[in-house]
Short mmCIF file of N, CA and C in Angstrom, two decimals:
data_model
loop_
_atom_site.label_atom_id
_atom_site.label_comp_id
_atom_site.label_asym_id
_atom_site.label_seq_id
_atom_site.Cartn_x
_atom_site.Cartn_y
_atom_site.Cartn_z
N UNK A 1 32.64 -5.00 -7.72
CA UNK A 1 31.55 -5.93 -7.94
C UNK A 1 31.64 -7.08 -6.94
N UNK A 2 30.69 -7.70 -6.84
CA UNK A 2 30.31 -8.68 -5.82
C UNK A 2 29.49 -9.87 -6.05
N UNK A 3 30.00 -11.38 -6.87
CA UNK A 3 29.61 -11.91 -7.18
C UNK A 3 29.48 -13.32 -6.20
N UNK A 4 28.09 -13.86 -6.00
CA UNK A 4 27.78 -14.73 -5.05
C UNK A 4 27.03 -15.90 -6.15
N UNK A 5 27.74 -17.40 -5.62
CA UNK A 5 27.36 -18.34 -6.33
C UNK A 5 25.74 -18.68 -5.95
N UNK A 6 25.21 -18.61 -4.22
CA UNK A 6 24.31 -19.00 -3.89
C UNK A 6 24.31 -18.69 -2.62
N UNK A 7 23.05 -17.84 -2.16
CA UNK A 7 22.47 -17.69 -1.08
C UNK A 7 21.32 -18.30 -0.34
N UNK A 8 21.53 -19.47 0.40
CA UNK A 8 20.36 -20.49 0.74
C UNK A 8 20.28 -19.90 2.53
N UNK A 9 18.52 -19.23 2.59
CA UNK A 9 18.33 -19.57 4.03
C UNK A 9 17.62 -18.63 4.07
N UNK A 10 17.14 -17.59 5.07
CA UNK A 10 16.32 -16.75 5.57
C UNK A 10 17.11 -15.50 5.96
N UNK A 11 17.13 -14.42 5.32
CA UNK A 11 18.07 -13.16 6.15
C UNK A 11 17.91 -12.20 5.54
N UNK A 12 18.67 -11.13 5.85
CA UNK A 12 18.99 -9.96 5.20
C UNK A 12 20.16 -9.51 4.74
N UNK A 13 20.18 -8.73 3.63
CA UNK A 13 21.19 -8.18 3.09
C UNK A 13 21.56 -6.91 2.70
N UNK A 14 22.19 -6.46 3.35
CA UNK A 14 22.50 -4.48 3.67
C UNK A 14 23.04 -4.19 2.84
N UNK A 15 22.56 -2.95 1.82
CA UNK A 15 22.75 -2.54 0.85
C UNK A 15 23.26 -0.96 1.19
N UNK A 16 24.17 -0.60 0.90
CA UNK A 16 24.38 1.16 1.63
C UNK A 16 23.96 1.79 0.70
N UNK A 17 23.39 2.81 0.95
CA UNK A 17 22.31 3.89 0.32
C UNK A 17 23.42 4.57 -0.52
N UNK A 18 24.19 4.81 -0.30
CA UNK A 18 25.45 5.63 -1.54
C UNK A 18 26.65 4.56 -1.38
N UNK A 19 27.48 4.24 -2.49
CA UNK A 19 27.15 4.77 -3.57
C UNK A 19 26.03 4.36 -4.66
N UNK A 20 25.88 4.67 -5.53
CA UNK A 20 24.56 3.83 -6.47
C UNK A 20 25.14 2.38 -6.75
N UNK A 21 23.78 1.54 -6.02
CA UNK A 21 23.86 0.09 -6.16
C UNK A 21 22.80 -0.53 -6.99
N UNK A 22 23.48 -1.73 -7.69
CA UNK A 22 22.64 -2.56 -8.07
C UNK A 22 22.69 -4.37 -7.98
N UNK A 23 21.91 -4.61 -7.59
CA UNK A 23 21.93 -6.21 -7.31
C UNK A 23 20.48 -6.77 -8.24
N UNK A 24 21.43 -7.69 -8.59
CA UNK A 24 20.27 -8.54 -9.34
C UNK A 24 20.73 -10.04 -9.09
N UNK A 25 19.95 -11.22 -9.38
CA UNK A 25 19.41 -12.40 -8.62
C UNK A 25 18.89 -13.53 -10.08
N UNK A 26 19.96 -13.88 -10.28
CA UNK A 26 19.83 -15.13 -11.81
C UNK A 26 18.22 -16.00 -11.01
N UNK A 27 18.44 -16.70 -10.47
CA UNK A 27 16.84 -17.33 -9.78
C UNK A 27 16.85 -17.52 -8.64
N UNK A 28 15.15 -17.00 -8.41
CA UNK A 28 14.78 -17.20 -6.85
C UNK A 28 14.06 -18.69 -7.02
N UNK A 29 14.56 -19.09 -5.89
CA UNK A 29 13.43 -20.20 -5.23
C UNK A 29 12.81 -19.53 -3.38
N UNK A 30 11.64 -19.14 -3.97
CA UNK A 30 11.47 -18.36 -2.34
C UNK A 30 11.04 -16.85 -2.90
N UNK A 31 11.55 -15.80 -1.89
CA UNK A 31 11.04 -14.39 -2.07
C UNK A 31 11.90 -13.28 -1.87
N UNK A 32 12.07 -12.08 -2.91
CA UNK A 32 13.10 -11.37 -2.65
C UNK A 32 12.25 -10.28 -1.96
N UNK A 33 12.18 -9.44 -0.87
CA UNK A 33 11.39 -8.38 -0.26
C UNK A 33 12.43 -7.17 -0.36
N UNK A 34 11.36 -6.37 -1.09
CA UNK A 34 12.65 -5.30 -1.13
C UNK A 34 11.85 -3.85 -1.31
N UNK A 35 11.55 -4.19 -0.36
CA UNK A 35 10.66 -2.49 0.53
C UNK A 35 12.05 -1.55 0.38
N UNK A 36 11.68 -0.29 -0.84
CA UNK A 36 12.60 0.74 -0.56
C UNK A 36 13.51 0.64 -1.85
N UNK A 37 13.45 -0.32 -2.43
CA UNK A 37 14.57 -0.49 -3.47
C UNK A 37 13.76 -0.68 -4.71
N UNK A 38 13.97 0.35 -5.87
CA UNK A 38 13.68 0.11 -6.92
C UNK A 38 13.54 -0.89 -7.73
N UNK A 39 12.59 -1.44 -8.33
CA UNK A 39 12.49 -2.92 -9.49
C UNK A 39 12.92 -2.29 -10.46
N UNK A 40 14.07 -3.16 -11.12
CA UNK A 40 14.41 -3.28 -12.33
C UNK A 40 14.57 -4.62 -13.40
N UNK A 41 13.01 -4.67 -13.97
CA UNK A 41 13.31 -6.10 -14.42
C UNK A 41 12.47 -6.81 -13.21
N UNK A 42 12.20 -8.41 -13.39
CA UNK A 42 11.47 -8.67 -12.32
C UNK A 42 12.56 -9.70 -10.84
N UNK A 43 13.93 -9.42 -11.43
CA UNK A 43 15.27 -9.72 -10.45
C UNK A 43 16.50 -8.82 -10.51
N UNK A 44 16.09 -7.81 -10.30
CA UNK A 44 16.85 -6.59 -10.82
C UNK A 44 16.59 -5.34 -9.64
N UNK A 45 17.22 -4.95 -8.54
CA UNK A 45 16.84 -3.87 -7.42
C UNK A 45 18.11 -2.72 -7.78
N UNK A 46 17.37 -1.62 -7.58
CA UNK A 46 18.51 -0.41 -7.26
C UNK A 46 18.04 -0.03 -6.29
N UNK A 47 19.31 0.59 -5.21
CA UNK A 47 18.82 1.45 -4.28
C UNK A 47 18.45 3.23 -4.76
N UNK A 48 18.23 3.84 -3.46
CA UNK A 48 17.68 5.43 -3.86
C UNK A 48 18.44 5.89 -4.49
N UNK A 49 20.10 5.73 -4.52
CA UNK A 49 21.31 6.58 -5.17
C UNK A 49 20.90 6.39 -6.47
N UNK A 50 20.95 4.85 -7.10
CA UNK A 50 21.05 4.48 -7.99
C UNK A 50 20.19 4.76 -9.24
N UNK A 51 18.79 4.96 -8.51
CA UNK A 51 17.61 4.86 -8.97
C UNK A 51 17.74 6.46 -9.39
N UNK A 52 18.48 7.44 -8.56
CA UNK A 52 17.66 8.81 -9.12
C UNK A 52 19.12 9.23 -10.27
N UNK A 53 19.87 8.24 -10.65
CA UNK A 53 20.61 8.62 -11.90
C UNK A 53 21.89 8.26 -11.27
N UNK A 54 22.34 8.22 -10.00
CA UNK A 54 23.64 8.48 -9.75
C UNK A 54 24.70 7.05 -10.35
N UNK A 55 25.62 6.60 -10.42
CA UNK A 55 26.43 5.40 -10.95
C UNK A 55 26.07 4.62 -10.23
N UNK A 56 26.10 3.33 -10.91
CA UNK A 56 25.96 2.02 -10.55
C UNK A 56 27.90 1.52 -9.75
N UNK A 57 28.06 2.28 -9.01
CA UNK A 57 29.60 2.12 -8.37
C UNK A 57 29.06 0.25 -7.79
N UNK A 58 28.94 0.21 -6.96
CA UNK A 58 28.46 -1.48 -6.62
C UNK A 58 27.70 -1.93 -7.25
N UNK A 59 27.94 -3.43 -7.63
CA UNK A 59 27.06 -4.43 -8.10
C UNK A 59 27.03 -5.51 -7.28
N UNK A 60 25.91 -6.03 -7.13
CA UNK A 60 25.93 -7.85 -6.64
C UNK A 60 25.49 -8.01 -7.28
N UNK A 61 25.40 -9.55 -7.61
CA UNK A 61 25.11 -10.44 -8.67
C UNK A 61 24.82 -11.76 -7.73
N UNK A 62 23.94 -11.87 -7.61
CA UNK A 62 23.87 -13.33 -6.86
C UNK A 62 23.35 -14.31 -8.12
N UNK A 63 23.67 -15.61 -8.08
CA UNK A 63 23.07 -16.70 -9.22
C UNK A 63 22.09 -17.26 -8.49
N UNK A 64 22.00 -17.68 -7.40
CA UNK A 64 21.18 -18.27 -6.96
C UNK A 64 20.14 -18.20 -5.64
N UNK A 65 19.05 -17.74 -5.48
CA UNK A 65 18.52 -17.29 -4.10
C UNK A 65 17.90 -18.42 -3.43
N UNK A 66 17.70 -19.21 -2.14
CA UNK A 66 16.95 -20.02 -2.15
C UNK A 66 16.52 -19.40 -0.77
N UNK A 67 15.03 -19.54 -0.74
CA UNK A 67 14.98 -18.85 0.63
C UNK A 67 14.04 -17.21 0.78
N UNK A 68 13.86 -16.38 1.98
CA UNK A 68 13.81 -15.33 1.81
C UNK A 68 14.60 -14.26 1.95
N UNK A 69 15.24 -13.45 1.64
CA UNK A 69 15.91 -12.70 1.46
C UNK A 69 15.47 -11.19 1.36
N UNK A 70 15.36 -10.49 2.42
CA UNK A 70 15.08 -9.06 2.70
C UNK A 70 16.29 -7.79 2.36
N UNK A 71 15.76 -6.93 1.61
CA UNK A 71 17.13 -6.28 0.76
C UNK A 71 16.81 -4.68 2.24
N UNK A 72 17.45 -4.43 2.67
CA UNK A 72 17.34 -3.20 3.25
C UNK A 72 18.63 -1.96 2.90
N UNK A 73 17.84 -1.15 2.94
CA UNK A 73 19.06 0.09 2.50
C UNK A 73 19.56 0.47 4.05
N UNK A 74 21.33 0.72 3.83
CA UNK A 74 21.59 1.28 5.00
C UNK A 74 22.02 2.50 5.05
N UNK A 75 22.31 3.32 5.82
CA UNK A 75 22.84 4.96 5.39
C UNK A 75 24.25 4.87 6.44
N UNK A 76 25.30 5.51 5.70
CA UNK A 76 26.60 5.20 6.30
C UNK A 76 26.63 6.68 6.56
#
């Protein structure tokens, strides 16, 4: 697991396509873009692994977003 107090600024954040991930986001101030990644909840993303049943092996947890923040899947 992967727990982040606060992410303030403009960027992206690489998510690897296996194993099944999930990140979710206590509050945005700003916008989470997340072309490709499943909604769960309205701060809640899985990637493709995750989404078609496989384990939630990674988690992030961010508390705080400020900013925009682009979720992209990567393939290893």
């Amino acid at each position: 697991d992967v727990s982040l107090h606060t992410a303030v600024g403009n960027g992206t954040l690489r998510i690897p396509g296996k194993p099944g991930a999930q990140l979710s986001i206590g509050s945005v101030l700003g916008k989470v873009l997340s072309s490709g990644f499943v909604a769960e909840g309205s701060k809640s993303f899985l990637n493709a692994s995750a989404a078609s049943g496989a384990d939630r092996r990674l988690v992030v947890h961010i508390d705080n977003a400020i900013g925009q923040i682009q979720l992209v899947e990567v393939q290893q």
